[in-house]
mmCIF file of C-alpha atoms in Angstrom:
data_model
loop_
_atom_site.group_PDB
_atom_site.id
_atom_site.type_symbol
_atom_site.label_atom_id
_atom_site.label_comp_id
_atom_site.label_asym_id
_atom_site.label_seq_id
_atom_site.Cartn_x
_atom_site.Cartn_y
_atom_site.Cartn_z
ATOM 1 C CA MET A 257 46.329 27.136 1.729
ATOM 2 C CA ILE A 258 44.519 29.995 3.484
ATOM 3 C CA ARG A 259 43.765 31.627 0.134
ATOM 4 C CA LYS A 260 42.322 28.350 -1.201
ATOM 5 C CA TYR A 261 40.146 27.943 1.913
ATOM 6 C CA CYS A 262 38.869 31.516 1.636
ATOM 7 C CA SER A 263 38.084 30.999 -2.049
ATOM 8 C CA HIS A 264 36.003 27.891 -1.286
ATOM 9 C CA PHE A 265 34.272 29.695 1.573
ATOM 10 C CA LEU A 266 33.327 32.631 -0.647
ATOM 11 C CA ILE A 267 31.952 30.302 -3.303
ATOM 12 C CA ALA A 268 29.808 28.546 -0.691
ATOM 13 C CA VAL A 269 28.508 31.859 0.658
ATOM 14 C CA LEU A 270 27.677 33.102 -2.834
ATOM 15 C CA ALA A 271 25.827 29.868 -3.582
ATOM 16 C CA ILE A 272 23.741 30.236 -0.418
ATOM 17 C CA LEU A 273 22.964 33.865 -1.212
ATOM 18 C CA LEU A 274 21.981 32.911 -4.742
ATOM 19 C CA LEU A 275 19.613 30.217 -3.493
ATOM 20 C CA CYS A 276 18.082 32.589 -0.964
ATOM 21 C CA GLY A 277 17.628 35.180 -3.681
ATOM 22 C CA LEU A 278 15.854 32.680 -5.918
ATOM 23 C CA ALA A 279 13.579 31.601 -3.076
ATOM 24 C CA HIS A 280 12.715 35.217 -2.333
ATOM 25 C CA ALA A 281 12.125 35.936 -6.017
ATOM 26 C CA SER A 282 9.785 32.975 -6.433
ATOM 27 C CA ASP A 283 7.765 33.968 -3.359
ATOM 28 C CA SER A 284 7.534 37.547 -4.604
ATOM 29 C CA ASP A 285 6.363 36.359 -8.030
ATOM 30 C CA PHE A 286 3.806 34.093 -6.388
ATOM 31 C CA GLN A 287 2.380 36.892 -4.251
ATOM 32 C CA GLN A 288 2.199 39.195 -7.276
ATOM 33 C CA GLY A 289 0.406 36.472 -9.196
ATOM 34 C CA ILE A 290 -2.159 35.896 -6.445
ATOM 35 C CA LYS A 291 -2.727 39.647 -6.169
ATOM 36 C CA ALA A 292 -3.356 39.931 -9.926
ATOM 37 C CA LEU A 293 -5.646 36.918 -9.791
ATOM 38 C CA GLY A 294 -7.710 38.648 -7.114
ATOM 39 C CA SER A 295 -8.475 41.453 -9.560
ATOM 40 C CA ASN A 296 -9.121 39.024 -12.446
ATOM 41 C CA ASP A 297 -6.005 40.183 -14.285
ATOM 42 C CA PHE A 298 -5.359 36.690 -15.630
ATOM 43 C CA ALA A 299 -2.596 37.631 -18.069
ATOM 44 C CA THR A 300 -0.496 39.132 -15.287
ATOM 45 C CA ALA A 301 -1.423 36.413 -12.801
ATOM 46 C CA LEU A 302 -0.385 33.592 -15.116
ATOM 47 C CA ARG A 303 2.873 35.295 -16.006
ATOM 48 C CA TYR A 304 3.909 35.779 -12.376
ATOM 49 C CA LEU A 305 2.747 32.321 -11.295
ATOM 50 C CA GLU A 306 4.667 30.715 -14.149
ATOM 51 C CA ALA A 307 7.779 32.544 -12.970
ATOM 52 C CA ALA A 308 7.220 31.297 -9.416
ATOM 53 C CA VAL A 309 6.795 27.665 -10.500
ATOM 54 C CA THR A 310 9.818 27.907 -12.797
ATOM 55 C CA ASP A 311 11.996 29.165 -9.932
ATOM 56 C CA ASP A 312 10.642 26.579 -7.465
ATOM 57 C CA PRO A 313 9.374 23.577 -9.476
ATOM 58 C CA ASP A 314 8.861 21.323 -6.456
ATOM 59 C CA ASN A 315 6.572 23.774 -4.672
ATOM 60 C CA VAL A 316 3.166 22.104 -4.620
ATOM 61 C CA ARG A 317 1.334 25.310 -3.710
ATOM 62 C CA TYR A 318 2.758 27.331 -6.600
ATOM 63 C CA ALA A 319 1.900 24.681 -9.186
ATOM 64 C CA SER A 320 -1.595 24.102 -7.822
ATOM 65 C CA GLU A 321 -2.475 27.796 -7.707
ATOM 66 C CA TYR A 322 -1.122 28.246 -11.233
ATOM 67 C CA ARG A 323 -3.433 25.554 -12.556
ATOM 68 C CA LYS A 324 -6.373 27.106 -10.703
ATOM 69 C CA ALA A 325 -5.633 30.394 -12.456
ATOM 70 C CA ALA A 326 -5.481 28.625 -15.829
ATOM 71 C CA ILE A 327 -8.837 26.942 -15.128
ATOM 72 C CA LYS A 328 -10.466 30.268 -14.243
ATOM 73 C CA ASN A 329 -9.142 31.771 -17.481
ATOM 74 C CA LYS A 330 -10.011 28.600 -19.436
ATOM 75 C CA ASP A 331 -6.416 28.631 -20.682
ATOM 76 C CA PHE A 332 -5.905 24.870 -20.569
ATOM 77 C CA ASP A 333 -3.502 24.641 -23.505
ATOM 78 C CA ARG A 334 -1.207 27.249 -22.009
ATOM 79 C CA SER A 335 -1.035 25.247 -18.789
ATOM 80 C CA LEU A 336 -0.283 22.034 -20.693
ATOM 81 C CA LYS A 337 2.481 23.637 -22.753
ATOM 82 C CA PHE A 338 3.980 25.203 -19.636
ATOM 83 C CA PHE A 339 4.163 21.917 -17.723
ATOM 84 C CA GLU A 340 5.364 20.052 -20.797
ATOM 85 C CA LYS A 341 8.381 22.350 -21.056
ATOM 86 C CA LEU A 342 9.036 22.378 -17.321
ATOM 87 C CA THR A 343 8.923 18.581 -16.981
ATOM 88 C CA SER A 344 11.366 18.412 -19.870
ATOM 89 C CA ASP A 345 13.680 20.802 -18.009
ATOM 90 C CA HIS A 346 13.152 19.012 -14.666
ATOM 91 C CA PRO A 347 12.366 15.358 -15.508
ATOM 92 C CA ASN A 348 12.981 14.197 -11.927
ATOM 93 C CA SER A 349 10.414 16.468 -10.292
ATOM 94 C CA ALA A 350 7.509 14.315 -9.106
ATOM 95 C CA ASN A 351 5.540 17.465 -8.288
ATOM 96 C CA LEU A 352 5.759 18.723 -11.875
ATOM 97 C CA HIS A 353 4.669 15.384 -13.324
ATOM 98 C CA LEU A 354 1.755 15.286 -10.872
ATOM 99 C CA ASN A 355 0.591 18.757 -11.845
ATOM 100 C CA PHE A 356 1.196 18.078 -15.537
ATOM 101 C CA GLY A 357 -1.174 15.137 -15.159
ATOM 102 C CA PHE A 358 -3.712 17.340 -13.403
ATOM 103 C CA ALA A 359 -3.407 19.898 -16.212
ATOM 104 C CA TYR A 360 -4.645 17.203 -18.591
ATOM 105 C CA VAL A 361 -7.470 16.351 -16.185
ATOM 106 C CA ASP A 362 -8.410 20.036 -15.953
ATOM 107 C CA LYS A 363 -9.086 20.099 -19.709
ATOM 108 C CA ILE A 364 -11.145 16.879 -19.901
ATOM 109 C CA PRO A 365 -14.622 18.383 -19.138
ATOM 110 C CA VAL A 366 -14.381 20.827 -22.064
ATOM 111 C CA ALA A 367 -13.120 18.262 -24.598
ATOM 112 C CA GLY A 368 -14.968 15.914 -26.928
ATOM 113 C CA SER A 369 -15.371 12.252 -26.025
ATOM 114 C CA ILE A 370 -12.462 11.003 -28.173
ATOM 115 C CA THR A 371 -10.154 13.751 -26.953
ATOM 116 C CA GLN A 372 -11.179 12.990 -23.378
ATOM 117 C CA VAL A 373 -9.734 9.490 -23.721
ATOM 118 C CA ILE A 374 -6.462 10.883 -25.082
ATOM 119 C CA LEU A 375 -6.232 13.450 -22.293
ATOM 120 C CA ALA A 376 -7.010 10.826 -19.649
ATOM 121 C CA ASN A 377 -4.314 8.523 -21.009
ATOM 122 C CA ASN A 378 -1.773 11.361 -21.067
ATOM 123 C CA ALA A 379 -2.702 12.248 -17.494
ATOM 124 C CA LEU A 380 -2.199 8.654 -16.421
ATOM 125 C CA THR A 381 1.264 8.653 -18.008
ATOM 126 C CA GLN A 382 2.272 11.688 -15.952
ATOM 127 C CA PHE A 383 0.780 10.288 -12.749
ATOM 128 C CA SER A 384 2.755 7.082 -13.293
ATOM 129 C CA LYS A 385 5.973 9.061 -13.656
ATOM 130 C CA ALA A 386 5.172 10.857 -10.396
ATOM 131 C CA VAL A 387 4.638 7.504 -8.649
ATOM 132 C CA GLU A 388 7.900 6.128 -10.048
ATOM 133 C CA LEU A 389 9.806 9.151 -8.765
ATOM 134 C CA LYS A 390 8.048 9.426 -5.399
ATOM 135 C CA PRO A 391 5.507 6.775 -4.313
ATOM 136 C CA ASN A 392 3.976 8.975 -1.621
ATOM 137 C CA TRP A 393 0.322 9.282 -0.628
ATOM 138 C CA ILE A 394 -0.769 11.975 -3.080
ATOM 139 C CA ASN A 395 0.830 10.321 -6.100
ATOM 140 C CA LEU A 396 -0.512 6.840 -5.305
ATOM 141 C CA TYR A 397 -3.968 8.168 -4.412
ATOM 142 C CA THR A 398 -4.154 10.295 -7.559
ATOM 143 C CA ARG A 399 -3.163 7.526 -9.946
ATOM 144 C CA GLY A 400 -5.434 5.084 -8.127
ATOM 145 C CA VAL A 401 -8.466 7.332 -8.519
ATOM 146 C CA SER A 402 -7.625 8.096 -12.160
ATOM 147 C CA TYR A 403 -7.922 4.385 -12.975
ATOM 148 C CA LEU A 404 -11.518 4.402 -11.705
ATOM 149 C CA PHE A 405 -12.650 6.847 -14.389
ATOM 150 C CA TRP A 406 -11.996 4.337 -17.162
ATOM 151 C CA PRO A 407 -14.928 2.289 -18.519
ATOM 152 C CA LYS A 408 -15.072 -1.309 -17.301
ATOM 153 C CA VAL A 409 -14.002 -2.651 -20.697
ATOM 154 C CA PHE A 410 -10.471 -1.284 -20.103
ATOM 155 C CA ASN A 411 -10.175 -3.355 -16.882
ATOM 156 C CA ARG A 412 -8.212 -0.691 -15.037
ATOM 157 C CA ALA A 413 -10.164 -0.703 -11.791
ATOM 158 C CA PRO A 414 -7.962 -3.519 -10.365
ATOM 159 C CA ASN A 415 -4.968 -1.207 -10.839
ATOM 160 C CA GLY A 416 -6.906 1.412 -8.922
ATOM 161 C CA VAL A 417 -7.435 -1.036 -6.084
ATOM 162 C CA ALA A 418 -3.695 -1.783 -5.932
ATOM 163 C CA ASP A 419 -2.681 1.904 -5.852
ATOM 164 C CA LEU A 420 -5.311 2.887 -3.306
ATOM 165 C CA GLU A 421 -4.445 -0.015 -1.016
ATOM 166 C CA GLN A 422 -0.841 1.164 -1.131
ATOM 167 C CA ALA A 423 -1.913 4.764 -0.502
ATOM 168 C CA LEU A 424 -3.848 3.571 2.543
ATOM 169 C CA SER A 425 -0.788 1.719 3.799
ATOM 170 C CA VAL A 426 1.309 4.880 3.386
ATOM 171 C CA GLN A 427 -1.137 7.152 5.204
ATOM 172 C CA LYS A 428 -1.426 4.764 8.139
ATOM 173 C CA ARG A 429 2.277 5.400 8.791
ATOM 174 C CA GLU A 430 1.774 9.162 8.774
ATOM 175 C CA GLN A 431 0.032 11.652 11.021
ATOM 176 C CA ARG A 432 -3.675 11.509 10.238
ATOM 177 C CA GLN A 433 -4.974 14.308 8.037
ATOM 178 C CA SER A 434 -8.560 15.164 7.125
ATOM 179 C CA TYR A 435 -7.865 14.500 3.448
ATOM 180 C CA HIS A 436 -6.948 10.885 4.253
ATOM 181 C CA ALA A 437 -10.688 10.181 4.378
ATOM 182 C CA LYS A 438 -10.645 10.350 0.586
ATOM 183 C CA THR A 439 -8.688 7.113 0.429
ATOM 184 C CA TYR A 440 -11.385 5.183 2.287
ATOM 185 C CA ILE A 441 -14.051 6.602 -0.020
ATOM 186 C CA ALA A 442 -12.116 5.897 -3.211
ATOM 187 C CA LEU A 443 -10.871 2.458 -2.174
ATOM 188 C CA GLY A 444 -14.432 1.409 -1.359
ATOM 189 C CA ASP A 445 -15.511 2.658 -4.777
ATOM 190 C CA ALA A 446 -12.661 0.675 -6.341
ATOM 191 C CA TYR A 447 -13.771 -2.484 -4.533
ATOM 192 C CA TRP A 448 -17.333 -1.850 -5.717
ATOM 193 C CA LYS A 449 -16.128 -1.452 -9.299
ATOM 194 C CA THR A 450 -14.327 -4.786 -9.035
ATOM 195 C CA ASP A 451 -17.414 -6.541 -7.637
ATOM 196 C CA GLN A 452 -16.111 -6.792 -4.066
ATOM 197 C CA LEU A 453 -19.068 -5.242 -2.249
ATOM 198 C CA ASP A 454 -18.236 -6.811 1.122
ATOM 199 C CA LYS A 455 -14.767 -5.265 1.011
ATOM 200 C CA ALA A 456 -16.253 -1.962 -0.098
ATOM 201 C CA ARG A 457 -18.592 -1.775 2.880
ATOM 202 C CA ALA A 458 -15.858 -2.881 5.260
ATOM 203 C CA ILE A 459 -13.465 -0.129 4.145
ATOM 204 C CA TRP A 460 -16.202 2.521 4.215
ATOM 205 C CA GLN A 461 -17.063 1.442 7.762
ATOM 206 C CA GLU A 462 -13.401 1.610 8.762
ATOM 207 C CA GLY A 463 -13.191 5.085 7.304
ATOM 208 C CA LEU A 464 -16.356 6.260 9.051
ATOM 209 C CA LYS A 465 -14.928 5.265 12.442
ATOM 210 C CA LEU A 466 -11.942 7.536 11.799
ATOM 211 C CA PHE A 467 -13.819 10.297 9.968
ATOM 212 C CA PRO A 468 -17.392 10.244 11.350
ATOM 213 C CA ASP A 469 -18.332 13.556 9.750
ATOM 214 C CA ARG A 470 -17.728 12.543 6.131
ATOM 215 C CA PRO A 471 -21.141 12.428 4.384
ATOM 216 C CA GLU A 472 -19.745 10.436 1.447
ATOM 217 C CA LEU A 473 -19.046 7.487 3.737
ATOM 218 C CA LYS A 474 -22.420 7.740 5.474
ATOM 219 C CA THR A 475 -24.268 7.877 2.162
ATOM 220 C CA ARG A 476 -22.516 4.853 0.703
ATOM 221 C CA LEU A 477 -23.146 2.755 3.774
ATOM 222 C CA ALA A 478 -26.824 3.717 3.778
ATOM 223 C CA GLN A 479 -27.417 2.811 0.136
ATOM 224 C CA GLN A 480 -27.712 -0.376 -1.889
ATOM 225 C CA GLY A 481 -28.396 -1.455 -5.451
ATOM 226 C CA ASP A 482 -29.080 1.236 -8.033
ATOM 227 C CA ASP A 483 -28.942 4.036 -5.457
ATOM 228 C CA LEU A 484 -25.391 3.089 -4.525
ATOM 229 C CA LYS A 485 -24.456 2.620 -8.167
ATOM 230 C CA ASN A 486 -25.743 6.084 -9.067
ATOM 231 C CA THR A 487 -23.876 7.675 -6.147
ATOM 232 C CA ILE A 488 -20.572 6.083 -7.125
ATOM 233 C CA GLU A 489 -20.853 6.524 -10.881
ATOM 234 C CA ALA A 490 -21.745 10.204 -10.472
ATOM 235 C CA ASN A 491 -18.199 10.776 -9.192
ATOM 236 C CA PHE A 492 -16.630 9.415 -12.369
ATOM 237 C CA ASP A 493 -18.443 11.432 -15.020
ATOM 238 C CA PRO A 494 -15.767 12.829 -17.404
ATOM 239 C CA ASN A 495 -18.001 15.781 -18.236
ATOM 240 C CA LYS A 496 -17.935 17.011 -14.632
ATOM 241 C CA ARG A 497 -14.952 19.006 -13.409
ATOM 242 C CA VAL A 498 -12.749 17.152 -10.952
ATOM 243 C CA ASP A 499 -11.494 19.120 -7.965
ATOM 244 C CA THR A 500 -7.723 19.103 -8.569
ATOM 245 C CA ASP A 501 -6.950 21.778 -5.993
ATOM 246 C CA LEU A 502 -4.058 20.567 -3.812
ATOM 247 C CA ARG A 503 -4.700 23.156 -1.100
ATOM 248 C CA ASP A 504 -5.100 20.486 1.588
ATOM 249 C CA LEU A 505 -1.496 19.370 1.078
ATOM 250 C CA TRP A 506 0.260 22.676 1.454
ATOM 251 C CA ALA A 507 -2.163 23.863 4.143
ATOM 252 C CA SER A 508 -1.415 20.812 6.275
ATOM 253 C CA SER A 509 2.336 21.314 5.851
ATOM 254 C CA GLN A 510 2.013 24.774 7.411
ATOM 255 C CA LYS A 511 0.372 23.521 10.617
#
């Protein structure tokens, strides 16, 4: 009986040590990758960052920084292939599906118009998987905004409204973060795209009360007609790079 207990205890200890070792290894790989990135050694940076994400697939910082490195090196296909394999190995990781979707978005500005539609649709598929696995703020907000990039003929803006309203509901139950202002901006844009201007102005005003320093809210509330249209549509130009850096998320978790 004592021997059996000791055997189980040793197995548990070894498992803990193994997990600690993996965590340490992933952090070491990440730091090496960031160091290489600082000297523009992209080949080394990508290799180390891929190792870090592989060891810790749910780490939002590792995956985000990896994609940033791929963008700087214009190595979009490598990033896509990497996340495709990793999501296959870890199909239940919402973080991987989210970043796989962003990897598609990262490539859109450098693609032709037909390919842009394919990439956007593939991104939406990954964002939907992330929402299914974990309907948290970032996943709902991301999918909601992605719907707003589609031309009106696809009639996807109402889906954007639904996701962004849910994202707003989620964030109101959490501690307020500076990035939560984005929901008020995007939801107002979604209302505008669905011809609900009164709702758009109301949500922008609500957001401005909570985030009085956000110029995007001030600008929208000050504009009308074509000026407002140009301001909103400028944010959904597929030829402009979208900021997919998730720094705000992991920075806020360290406070």
